[in-house]
PDB file of N, CA and C in Angstrom:
ATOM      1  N   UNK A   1      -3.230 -14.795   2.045  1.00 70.00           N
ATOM      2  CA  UNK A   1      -1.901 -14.690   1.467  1.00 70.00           C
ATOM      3  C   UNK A   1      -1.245 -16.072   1.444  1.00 70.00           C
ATOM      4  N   UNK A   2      -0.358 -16.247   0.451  1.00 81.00           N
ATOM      5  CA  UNK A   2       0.269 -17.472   0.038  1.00 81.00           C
ATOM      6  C   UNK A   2       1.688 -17.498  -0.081  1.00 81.00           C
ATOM      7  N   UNK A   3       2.410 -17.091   0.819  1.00 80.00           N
ATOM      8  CA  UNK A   3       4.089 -16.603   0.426  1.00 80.00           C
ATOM      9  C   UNK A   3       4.617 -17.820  -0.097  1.00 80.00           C
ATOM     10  N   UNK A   4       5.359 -17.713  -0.773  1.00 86.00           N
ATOM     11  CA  UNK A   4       5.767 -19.644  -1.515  1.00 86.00           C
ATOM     12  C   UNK A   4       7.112 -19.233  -1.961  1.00 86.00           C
ATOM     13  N   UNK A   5       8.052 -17.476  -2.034  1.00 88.00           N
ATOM     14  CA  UNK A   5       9.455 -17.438  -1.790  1.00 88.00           C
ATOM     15  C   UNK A   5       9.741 -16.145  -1.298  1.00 88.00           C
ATOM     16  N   UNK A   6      11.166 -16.076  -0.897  1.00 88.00           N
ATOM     17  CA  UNK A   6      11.410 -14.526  -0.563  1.00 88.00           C
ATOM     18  C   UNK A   6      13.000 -14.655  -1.245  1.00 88.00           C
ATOM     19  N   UNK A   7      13.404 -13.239  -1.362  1.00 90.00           N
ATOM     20  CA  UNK A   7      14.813 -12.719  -2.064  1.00 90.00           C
ATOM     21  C   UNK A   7      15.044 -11.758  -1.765  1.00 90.00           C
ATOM     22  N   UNK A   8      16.051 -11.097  -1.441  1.00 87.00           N
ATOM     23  CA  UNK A   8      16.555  -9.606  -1.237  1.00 87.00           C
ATOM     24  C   UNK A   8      17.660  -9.564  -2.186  1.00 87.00           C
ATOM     25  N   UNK A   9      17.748  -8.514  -2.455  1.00 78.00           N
ATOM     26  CA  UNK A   9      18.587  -7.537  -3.448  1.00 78.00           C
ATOM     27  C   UNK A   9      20.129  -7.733  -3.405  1.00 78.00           C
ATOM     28  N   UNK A  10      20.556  -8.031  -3.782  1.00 74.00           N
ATOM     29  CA  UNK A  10      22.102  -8.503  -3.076  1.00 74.00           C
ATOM     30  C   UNK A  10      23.168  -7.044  -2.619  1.00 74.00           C
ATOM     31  N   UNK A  11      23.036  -6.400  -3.216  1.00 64.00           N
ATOM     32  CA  UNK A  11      23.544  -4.637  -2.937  1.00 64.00           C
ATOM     33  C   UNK A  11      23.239  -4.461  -2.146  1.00 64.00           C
ATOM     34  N   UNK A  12      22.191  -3.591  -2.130  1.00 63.00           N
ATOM     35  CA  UNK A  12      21.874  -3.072  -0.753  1.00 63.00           C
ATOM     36  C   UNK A  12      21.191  -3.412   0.276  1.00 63.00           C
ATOM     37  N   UNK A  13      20.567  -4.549  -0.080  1.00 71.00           N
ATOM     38  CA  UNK A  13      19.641  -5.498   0.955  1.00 71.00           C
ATOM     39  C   UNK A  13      18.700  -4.505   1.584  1.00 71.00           C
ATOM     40  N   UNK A  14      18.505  -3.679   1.202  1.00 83.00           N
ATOM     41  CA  UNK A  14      17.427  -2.499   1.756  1.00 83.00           C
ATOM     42  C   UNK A  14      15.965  -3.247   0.690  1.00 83.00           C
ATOM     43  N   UNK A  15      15.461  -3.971   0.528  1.00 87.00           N
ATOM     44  CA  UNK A  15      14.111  -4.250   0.192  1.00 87.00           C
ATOM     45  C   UNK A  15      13.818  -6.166   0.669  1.00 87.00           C
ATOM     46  N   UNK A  16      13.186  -6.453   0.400  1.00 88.00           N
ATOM     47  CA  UNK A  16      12.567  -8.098   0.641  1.00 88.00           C
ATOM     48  C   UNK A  16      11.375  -8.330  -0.004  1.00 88.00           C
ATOM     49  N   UNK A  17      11.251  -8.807  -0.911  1.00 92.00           N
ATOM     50  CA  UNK A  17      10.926  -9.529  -1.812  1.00 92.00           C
ATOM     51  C   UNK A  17      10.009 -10.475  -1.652  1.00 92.00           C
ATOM     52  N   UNK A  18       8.856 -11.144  -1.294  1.00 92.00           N
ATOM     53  CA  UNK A  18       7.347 -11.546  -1.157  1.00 92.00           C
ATOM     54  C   UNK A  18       7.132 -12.137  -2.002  1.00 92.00           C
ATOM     55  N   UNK A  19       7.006 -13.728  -2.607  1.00 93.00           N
ATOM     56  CA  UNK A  19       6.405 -13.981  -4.063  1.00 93.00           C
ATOM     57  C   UNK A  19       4.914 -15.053  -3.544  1.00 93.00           C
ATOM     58  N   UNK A  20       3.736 -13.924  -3.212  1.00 92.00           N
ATOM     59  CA  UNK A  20       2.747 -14.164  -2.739  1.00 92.00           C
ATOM     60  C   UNK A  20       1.568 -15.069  -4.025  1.00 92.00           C
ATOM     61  N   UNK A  21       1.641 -16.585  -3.890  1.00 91.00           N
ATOM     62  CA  UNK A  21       0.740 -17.019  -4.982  1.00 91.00           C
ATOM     63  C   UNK A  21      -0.729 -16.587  -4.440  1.00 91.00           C
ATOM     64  N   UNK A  22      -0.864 -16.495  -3.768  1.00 91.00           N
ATOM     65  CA  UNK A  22      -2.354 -16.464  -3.794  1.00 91.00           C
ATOM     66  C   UNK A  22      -2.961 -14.688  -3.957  1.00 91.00           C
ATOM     67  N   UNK A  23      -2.280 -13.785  -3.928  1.00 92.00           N
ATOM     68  CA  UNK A  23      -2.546 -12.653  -4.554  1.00 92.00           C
ATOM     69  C   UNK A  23      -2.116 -12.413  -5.887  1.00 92.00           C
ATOM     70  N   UNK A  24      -1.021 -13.048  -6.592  1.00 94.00           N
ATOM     71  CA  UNK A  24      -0.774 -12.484  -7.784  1.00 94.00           C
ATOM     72  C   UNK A  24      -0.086 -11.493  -7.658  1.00 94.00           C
ATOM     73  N   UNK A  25       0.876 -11.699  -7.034  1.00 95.00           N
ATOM     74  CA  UNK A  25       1.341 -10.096  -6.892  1.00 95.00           C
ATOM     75  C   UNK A  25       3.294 -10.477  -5.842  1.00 95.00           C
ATOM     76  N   UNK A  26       3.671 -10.171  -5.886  1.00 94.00           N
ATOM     77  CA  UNK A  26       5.103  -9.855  -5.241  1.00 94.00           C
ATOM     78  C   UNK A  26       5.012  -8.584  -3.938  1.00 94.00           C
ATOM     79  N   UNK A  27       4.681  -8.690  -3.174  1.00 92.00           N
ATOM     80  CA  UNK A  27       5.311  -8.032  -2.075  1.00 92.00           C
ATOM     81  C   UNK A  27       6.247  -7.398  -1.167  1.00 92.00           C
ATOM     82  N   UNK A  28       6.497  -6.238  -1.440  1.00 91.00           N
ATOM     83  CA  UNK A  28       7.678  -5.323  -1.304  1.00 91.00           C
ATOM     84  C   UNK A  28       7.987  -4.819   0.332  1.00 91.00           C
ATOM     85  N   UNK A  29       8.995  -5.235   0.986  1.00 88.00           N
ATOM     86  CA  UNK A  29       8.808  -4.571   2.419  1.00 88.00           C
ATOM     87  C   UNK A  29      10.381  -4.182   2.213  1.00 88.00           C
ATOM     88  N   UNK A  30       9.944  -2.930   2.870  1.00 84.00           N
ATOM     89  CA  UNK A  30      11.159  -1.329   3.433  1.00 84.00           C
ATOM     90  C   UNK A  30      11.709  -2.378   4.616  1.00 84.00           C
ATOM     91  N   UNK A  31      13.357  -2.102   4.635  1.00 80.00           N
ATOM     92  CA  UNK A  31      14.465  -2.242   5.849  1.00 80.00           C
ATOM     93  C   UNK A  31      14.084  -1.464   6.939  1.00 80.00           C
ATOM     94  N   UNK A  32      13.508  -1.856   7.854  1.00 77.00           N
ATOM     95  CA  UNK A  32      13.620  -0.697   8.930  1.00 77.00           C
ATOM     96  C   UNK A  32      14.946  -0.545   9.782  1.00 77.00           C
ATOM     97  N   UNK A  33      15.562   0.342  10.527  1.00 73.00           N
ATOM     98  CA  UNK A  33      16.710   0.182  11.668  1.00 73.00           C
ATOM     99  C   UNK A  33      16.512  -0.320  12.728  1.00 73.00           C
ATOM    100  N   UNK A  34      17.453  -1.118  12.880  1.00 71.00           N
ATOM    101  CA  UNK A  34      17.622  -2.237  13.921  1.00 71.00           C
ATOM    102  C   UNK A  34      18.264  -1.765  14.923  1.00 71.00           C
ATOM    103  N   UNK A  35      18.275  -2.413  15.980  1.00 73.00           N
ATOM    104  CA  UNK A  35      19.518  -2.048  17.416  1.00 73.00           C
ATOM    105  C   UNK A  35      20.565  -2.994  17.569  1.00 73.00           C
ATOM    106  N   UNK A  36      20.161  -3.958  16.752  1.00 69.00           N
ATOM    107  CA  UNK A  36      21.057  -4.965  16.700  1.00 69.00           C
ATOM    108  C   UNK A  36      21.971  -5.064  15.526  1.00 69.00           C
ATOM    109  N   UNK A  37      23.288  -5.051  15.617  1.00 69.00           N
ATOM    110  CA  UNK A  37      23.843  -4.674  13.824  1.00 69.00           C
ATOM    111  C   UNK A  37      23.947  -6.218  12.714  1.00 69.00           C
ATOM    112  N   UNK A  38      23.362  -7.207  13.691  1.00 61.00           N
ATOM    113  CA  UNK A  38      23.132  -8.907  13.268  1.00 61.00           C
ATOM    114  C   UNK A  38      21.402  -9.058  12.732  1.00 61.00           C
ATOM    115  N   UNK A  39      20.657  -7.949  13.048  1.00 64.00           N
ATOM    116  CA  UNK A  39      19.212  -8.366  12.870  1.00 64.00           C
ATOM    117  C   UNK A  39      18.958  -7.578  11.952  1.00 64.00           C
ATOM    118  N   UNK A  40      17.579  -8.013  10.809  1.00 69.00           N
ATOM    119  CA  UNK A  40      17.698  -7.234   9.738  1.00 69.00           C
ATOM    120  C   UNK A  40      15.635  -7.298   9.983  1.00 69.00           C
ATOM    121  N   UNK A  41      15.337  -6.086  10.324  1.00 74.00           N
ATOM    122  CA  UNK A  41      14.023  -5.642  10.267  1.00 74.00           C
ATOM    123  C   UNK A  41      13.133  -5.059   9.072  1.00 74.00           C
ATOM    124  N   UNK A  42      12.363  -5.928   8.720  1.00 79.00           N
ATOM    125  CA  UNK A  42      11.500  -5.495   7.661  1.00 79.00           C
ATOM    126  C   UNK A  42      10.004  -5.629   8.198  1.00 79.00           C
ATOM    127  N   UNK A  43       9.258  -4.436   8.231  1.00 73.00           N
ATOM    128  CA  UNK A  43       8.187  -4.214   8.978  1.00 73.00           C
ATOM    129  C   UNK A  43       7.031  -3.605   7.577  1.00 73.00           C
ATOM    130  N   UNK A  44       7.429  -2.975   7.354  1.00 80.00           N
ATOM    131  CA  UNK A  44       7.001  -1.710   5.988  1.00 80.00           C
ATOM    132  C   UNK A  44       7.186  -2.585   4.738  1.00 80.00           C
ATOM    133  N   UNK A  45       5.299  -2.350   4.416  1.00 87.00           N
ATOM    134  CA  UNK A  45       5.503  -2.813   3.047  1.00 87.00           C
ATOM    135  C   UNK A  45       5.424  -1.422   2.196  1.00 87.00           C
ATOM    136  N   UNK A  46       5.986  -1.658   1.224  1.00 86.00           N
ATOM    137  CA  UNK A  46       6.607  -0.178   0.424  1.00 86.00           C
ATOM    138  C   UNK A  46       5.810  -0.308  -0.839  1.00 86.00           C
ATOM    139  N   UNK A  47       5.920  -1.430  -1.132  1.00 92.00           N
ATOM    140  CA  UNK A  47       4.884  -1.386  -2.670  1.00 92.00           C
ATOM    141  C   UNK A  47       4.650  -2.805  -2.980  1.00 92.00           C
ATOM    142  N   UNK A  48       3.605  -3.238  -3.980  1.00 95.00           N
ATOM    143  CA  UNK A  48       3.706  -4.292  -4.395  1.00 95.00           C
ATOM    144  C   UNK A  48       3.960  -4.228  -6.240  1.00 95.00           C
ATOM    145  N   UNK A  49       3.735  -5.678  -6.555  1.00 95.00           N
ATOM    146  CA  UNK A  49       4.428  -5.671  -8.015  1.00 95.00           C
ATOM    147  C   UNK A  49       3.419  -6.740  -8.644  1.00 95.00           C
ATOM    148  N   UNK A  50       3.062  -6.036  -9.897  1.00 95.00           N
ATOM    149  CA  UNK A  50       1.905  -7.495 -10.402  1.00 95.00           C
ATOM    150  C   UNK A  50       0.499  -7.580 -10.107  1.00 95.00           C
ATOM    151  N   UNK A  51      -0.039  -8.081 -10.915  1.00 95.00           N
ATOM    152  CA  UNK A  51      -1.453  -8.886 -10.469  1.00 95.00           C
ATOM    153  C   UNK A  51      -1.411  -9.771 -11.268  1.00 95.00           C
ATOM    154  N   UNK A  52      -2.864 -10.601 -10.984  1.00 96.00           N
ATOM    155  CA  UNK A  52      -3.164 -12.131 -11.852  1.00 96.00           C
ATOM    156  C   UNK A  52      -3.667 -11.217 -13.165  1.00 96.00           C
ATOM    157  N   UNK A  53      -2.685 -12.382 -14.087  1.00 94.00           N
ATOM    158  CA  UNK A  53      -2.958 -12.165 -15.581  1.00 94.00           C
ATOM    159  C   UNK A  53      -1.733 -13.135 -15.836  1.00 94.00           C
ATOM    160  N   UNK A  54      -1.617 -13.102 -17.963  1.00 90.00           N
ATOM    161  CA  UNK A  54      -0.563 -13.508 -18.430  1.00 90.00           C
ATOM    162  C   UNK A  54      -0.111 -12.359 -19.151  1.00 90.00           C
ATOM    163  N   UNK A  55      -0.190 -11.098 -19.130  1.00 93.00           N
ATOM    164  CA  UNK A  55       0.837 -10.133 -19.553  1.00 93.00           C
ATOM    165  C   UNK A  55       2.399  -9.995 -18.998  1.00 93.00           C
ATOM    166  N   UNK A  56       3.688  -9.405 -19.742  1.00 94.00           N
ATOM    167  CA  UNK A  56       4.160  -9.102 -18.786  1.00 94.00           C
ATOM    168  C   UNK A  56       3.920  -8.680 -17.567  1.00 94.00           C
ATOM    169  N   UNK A  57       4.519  -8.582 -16.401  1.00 95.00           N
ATOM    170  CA  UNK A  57       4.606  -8.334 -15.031  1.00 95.00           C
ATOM    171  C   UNK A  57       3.220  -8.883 -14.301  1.00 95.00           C
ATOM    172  N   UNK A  58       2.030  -9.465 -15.213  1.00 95.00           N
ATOM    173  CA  UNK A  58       1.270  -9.983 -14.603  1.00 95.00           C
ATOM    174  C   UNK A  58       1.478 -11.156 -14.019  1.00 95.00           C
ATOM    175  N   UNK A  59       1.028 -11.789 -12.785  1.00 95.00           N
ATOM    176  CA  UNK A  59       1.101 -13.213 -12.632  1.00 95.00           C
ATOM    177  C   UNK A  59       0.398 -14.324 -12.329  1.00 95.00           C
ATOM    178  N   UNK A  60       0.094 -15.722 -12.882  1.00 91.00           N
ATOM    179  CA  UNK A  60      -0.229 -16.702 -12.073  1.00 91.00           C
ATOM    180  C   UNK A  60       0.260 -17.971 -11.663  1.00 91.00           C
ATOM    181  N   UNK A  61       0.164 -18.482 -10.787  1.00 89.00           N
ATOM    182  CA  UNK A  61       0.518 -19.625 -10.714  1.00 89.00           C
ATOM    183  C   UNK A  61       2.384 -19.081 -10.051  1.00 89.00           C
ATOM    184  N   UNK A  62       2.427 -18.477  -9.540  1.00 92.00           N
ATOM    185  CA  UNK A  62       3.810 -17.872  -8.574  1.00 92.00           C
ATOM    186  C   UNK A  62       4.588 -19.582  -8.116  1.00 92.00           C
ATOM    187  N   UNK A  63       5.981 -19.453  -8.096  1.00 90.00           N
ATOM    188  CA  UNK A  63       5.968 -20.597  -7.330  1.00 90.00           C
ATOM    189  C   UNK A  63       7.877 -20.461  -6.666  1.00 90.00           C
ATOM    190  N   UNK A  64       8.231 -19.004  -7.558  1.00 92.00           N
ATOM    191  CA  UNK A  64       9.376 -18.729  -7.039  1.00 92.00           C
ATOM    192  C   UNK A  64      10.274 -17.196  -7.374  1.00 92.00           C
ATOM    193  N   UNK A  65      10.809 -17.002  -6.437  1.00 94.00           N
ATOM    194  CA  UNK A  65      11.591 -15.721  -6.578  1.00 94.00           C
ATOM    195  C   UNK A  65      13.106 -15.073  -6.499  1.00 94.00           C
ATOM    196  N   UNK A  66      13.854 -14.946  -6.718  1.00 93.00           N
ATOM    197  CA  UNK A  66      15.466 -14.930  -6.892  1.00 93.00           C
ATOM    198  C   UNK A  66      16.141 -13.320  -7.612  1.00 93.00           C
ATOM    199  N   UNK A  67      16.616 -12.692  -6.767  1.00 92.00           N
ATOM    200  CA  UNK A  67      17.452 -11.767  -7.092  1.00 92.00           C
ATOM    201  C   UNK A  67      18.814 -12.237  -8.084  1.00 92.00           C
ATOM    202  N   UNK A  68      19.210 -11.407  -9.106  1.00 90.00           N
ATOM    203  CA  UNK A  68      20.521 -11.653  -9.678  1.00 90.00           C
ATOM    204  C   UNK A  68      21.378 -10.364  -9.154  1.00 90.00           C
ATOM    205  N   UNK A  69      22.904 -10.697  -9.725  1.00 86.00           N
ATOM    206  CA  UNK A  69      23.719  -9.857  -8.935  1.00 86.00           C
ATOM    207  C   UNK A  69      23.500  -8.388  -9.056  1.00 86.00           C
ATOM    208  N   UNK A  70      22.884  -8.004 -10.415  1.00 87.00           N
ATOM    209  CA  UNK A  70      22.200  -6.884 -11.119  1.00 87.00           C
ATOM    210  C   UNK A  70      21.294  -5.897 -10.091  1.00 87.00           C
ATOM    211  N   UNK A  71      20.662  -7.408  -9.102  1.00 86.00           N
ATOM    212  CA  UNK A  71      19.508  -6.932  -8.894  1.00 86.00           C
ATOM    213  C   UNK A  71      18.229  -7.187  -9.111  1.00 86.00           C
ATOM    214  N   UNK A  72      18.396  -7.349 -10.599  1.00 92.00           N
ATOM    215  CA  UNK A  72      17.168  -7.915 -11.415  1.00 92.00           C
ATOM    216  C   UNK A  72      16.375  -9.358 -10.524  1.00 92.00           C
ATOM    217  N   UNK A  73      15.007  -9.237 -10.942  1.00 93.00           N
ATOM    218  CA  UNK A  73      14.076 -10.118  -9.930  1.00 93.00           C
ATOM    219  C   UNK A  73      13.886 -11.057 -11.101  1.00 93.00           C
ATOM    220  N   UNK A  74      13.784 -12.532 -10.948  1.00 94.00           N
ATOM    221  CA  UNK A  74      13.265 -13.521 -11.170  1.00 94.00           C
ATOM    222  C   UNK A  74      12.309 -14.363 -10.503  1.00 94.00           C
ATOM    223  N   UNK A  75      11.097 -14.371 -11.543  1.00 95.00           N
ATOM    224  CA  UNK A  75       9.966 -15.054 -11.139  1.00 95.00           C
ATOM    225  C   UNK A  75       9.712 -15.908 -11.830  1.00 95.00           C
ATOM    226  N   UNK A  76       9.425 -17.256 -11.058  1.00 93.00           N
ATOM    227  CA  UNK A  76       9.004 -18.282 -11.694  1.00 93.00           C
ATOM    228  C   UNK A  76       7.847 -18.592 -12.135  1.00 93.00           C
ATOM    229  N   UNK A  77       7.066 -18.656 -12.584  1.00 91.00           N
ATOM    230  CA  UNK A  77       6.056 -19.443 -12.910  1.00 91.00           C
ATOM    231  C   UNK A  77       5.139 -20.769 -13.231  1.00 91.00           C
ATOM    232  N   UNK A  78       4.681 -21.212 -13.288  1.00 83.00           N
ATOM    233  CA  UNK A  78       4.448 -22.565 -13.367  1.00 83.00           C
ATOM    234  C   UNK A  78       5.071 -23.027 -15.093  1.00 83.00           C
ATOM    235  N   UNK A  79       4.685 -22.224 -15.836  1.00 85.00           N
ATOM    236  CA  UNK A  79       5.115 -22.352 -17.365  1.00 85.00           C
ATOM    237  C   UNK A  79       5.986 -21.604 -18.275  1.00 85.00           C
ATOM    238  N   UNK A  80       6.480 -20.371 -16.955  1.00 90.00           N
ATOM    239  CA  UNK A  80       7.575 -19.222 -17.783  1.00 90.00           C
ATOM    240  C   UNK A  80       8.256 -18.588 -16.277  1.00 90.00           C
ATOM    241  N   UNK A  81       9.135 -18.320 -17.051  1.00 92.00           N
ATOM    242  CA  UNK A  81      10.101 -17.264 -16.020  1.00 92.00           C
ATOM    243  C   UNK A  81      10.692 -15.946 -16.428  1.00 92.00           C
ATOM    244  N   UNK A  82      10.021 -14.897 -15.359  1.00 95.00           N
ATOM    245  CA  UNK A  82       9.771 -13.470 -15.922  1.00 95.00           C
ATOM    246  C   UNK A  82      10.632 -12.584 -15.425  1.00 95.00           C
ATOM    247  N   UNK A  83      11.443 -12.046 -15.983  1.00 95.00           N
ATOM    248  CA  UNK A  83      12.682 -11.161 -15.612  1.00 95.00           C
ATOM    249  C   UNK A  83      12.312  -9.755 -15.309  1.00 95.00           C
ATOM    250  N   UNK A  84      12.115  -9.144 -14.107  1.00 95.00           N
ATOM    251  CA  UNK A  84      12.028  -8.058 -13.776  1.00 95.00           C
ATOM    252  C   UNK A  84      13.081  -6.843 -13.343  1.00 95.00           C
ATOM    253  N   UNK A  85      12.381  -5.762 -13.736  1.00 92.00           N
ATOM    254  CA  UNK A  85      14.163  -4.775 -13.285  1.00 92.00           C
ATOM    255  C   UNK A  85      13.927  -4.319 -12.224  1.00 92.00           C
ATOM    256  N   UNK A  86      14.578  -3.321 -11.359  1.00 84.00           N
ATOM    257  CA  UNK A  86      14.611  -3.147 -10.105  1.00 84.00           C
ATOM    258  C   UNK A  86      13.608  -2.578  -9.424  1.00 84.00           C
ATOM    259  N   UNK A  87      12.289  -1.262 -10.438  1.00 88.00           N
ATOM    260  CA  UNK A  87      11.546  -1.058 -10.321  1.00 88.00           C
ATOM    261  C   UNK A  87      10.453  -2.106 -10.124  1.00 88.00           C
ATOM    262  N   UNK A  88      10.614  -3.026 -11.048  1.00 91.00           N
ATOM    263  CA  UNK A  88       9.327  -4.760 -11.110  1.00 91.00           C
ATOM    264  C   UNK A  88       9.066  -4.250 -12.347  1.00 91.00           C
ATOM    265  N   UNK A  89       9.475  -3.230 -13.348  1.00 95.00           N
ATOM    266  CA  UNK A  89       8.935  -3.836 -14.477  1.00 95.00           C
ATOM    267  C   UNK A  89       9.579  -4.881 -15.706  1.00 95.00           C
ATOM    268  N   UNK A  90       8.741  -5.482 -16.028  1.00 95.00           N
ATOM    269  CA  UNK A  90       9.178  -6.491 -16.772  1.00 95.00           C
ATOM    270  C   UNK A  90       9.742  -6.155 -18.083  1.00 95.00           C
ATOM    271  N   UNK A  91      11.306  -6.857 -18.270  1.00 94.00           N
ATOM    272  CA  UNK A  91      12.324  -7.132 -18.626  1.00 94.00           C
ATOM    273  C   UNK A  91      12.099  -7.930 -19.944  1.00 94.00           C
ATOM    274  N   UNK A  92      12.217  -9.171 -19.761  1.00 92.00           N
ATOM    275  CA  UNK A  92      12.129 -10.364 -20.533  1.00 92.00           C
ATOM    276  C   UNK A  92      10.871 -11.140 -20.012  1.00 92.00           C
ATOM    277  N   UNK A  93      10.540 -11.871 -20.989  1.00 92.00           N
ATOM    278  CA  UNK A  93       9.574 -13.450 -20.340  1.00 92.00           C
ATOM    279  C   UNK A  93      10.002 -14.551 -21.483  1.00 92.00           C
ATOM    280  N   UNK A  94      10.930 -15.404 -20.566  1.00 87.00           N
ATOM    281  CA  UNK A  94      10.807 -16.647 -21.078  1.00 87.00           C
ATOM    282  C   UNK A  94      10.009 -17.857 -21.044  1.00 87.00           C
ATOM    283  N   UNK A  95       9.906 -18.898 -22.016  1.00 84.00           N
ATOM    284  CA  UNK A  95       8.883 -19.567 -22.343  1.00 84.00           C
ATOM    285  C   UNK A  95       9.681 -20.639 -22.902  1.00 84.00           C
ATOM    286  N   UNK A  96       9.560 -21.806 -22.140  1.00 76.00           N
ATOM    287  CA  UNK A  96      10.524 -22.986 -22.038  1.00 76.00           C
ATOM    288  C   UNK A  96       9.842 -23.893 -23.731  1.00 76.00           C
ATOM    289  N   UNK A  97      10.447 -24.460 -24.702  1.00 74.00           N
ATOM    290  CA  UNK A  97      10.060 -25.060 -25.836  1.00 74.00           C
ATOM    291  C   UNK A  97       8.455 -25.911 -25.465  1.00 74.00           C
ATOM    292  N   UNK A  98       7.166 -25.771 -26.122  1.00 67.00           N
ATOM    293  CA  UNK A  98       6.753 -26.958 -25.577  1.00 67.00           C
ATOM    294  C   UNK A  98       5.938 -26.589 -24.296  1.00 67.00           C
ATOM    295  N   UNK A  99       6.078 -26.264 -23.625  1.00 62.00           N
ATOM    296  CA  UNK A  99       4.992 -25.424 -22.716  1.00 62.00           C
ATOM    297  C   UNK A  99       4.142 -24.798 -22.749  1.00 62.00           C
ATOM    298  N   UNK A 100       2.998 -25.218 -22.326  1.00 59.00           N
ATOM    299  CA  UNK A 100       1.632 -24.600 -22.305  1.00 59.00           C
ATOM    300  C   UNK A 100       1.404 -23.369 -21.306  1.00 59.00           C
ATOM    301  N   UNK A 101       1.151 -22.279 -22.509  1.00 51.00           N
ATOM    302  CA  UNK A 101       1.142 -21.007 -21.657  1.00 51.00           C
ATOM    303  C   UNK A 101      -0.408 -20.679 -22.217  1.00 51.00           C
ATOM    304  N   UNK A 102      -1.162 -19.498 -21.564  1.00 42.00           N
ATOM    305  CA  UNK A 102      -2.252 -19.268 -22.171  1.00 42.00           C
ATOM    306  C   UNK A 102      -2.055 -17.677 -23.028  1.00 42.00           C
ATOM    307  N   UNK A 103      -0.589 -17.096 -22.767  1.00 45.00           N
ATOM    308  CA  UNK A 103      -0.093 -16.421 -24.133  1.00 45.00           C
ATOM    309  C   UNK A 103       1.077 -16.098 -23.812  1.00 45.00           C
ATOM    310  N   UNK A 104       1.698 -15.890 -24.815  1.00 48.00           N
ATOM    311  CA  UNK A 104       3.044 -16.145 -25.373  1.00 48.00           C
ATOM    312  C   UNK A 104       3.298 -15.330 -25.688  1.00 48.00           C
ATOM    313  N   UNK A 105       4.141 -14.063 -24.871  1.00 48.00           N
ATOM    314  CA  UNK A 105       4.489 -12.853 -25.529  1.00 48.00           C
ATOM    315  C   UNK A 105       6.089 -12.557 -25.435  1.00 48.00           C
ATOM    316  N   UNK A 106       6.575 -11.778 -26.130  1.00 48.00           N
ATOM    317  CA  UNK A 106       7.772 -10.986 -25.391  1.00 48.00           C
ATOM    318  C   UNK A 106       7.958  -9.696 -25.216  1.00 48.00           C
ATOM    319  N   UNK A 107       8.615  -9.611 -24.478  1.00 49.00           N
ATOM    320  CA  UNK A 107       8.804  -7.574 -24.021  1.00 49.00           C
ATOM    321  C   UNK A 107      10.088  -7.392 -24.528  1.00 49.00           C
ATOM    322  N   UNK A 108       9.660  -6.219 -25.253  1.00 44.00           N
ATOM    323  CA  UNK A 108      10.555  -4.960 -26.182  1.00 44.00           C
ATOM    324  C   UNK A 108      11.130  -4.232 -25.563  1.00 44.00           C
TER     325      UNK A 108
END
């Protein structure tokens, strides 16, 4: 495993967010309850999001991850940045002018 960012949800902070390069994939871990009302326990991974590819929600080359106020997940990529909704499926994919991607799509 290659963790290279993390993000939580800004609402409910009940998930954490994993942007694992070396699987291709985003990593999902469950809030567990704490005893402490200052400590925030995430033990449980709940799901993951993605594999290596260049389709939507596929990924390579991971290098960053960021919640918006929405919720919505942002992933970086080495050559695009892929807008996910709260489930992880993909939203948008942008594709900076001029950048070498190995395909170039958008989601409907």
């Amino acid at each position: 495993h290659t963790p290279v960012g993390l993000a939580m949800a800004p609402a409910a902070g009940d998930e954490l967010f994993i942007c694992d390069a070396g699987l291709h994939r985003i990593i999902v871990l469950r809030r567990e309850p704490s005893n402490s009302e200052h400590a925030l326990q995430f033990r449980t991974v709940s799901r993951s999001i993605g594999s290596h590819g260049d389709a939507p929600g596929q990924f390579s080359m991971l290098s960053a991850i960021a919640c918006d106020a929405a919720g919505r997940l942002l992933v970086l990529e080495k050559h695009r940045l892929q807008i996910l909704n709260k489930s992880g499926a993909p939203v948008q994919v942008l594709i900076p002018p001029g950048a070498r991607c190995l395909k170039c799509v958008t989601v409907v």
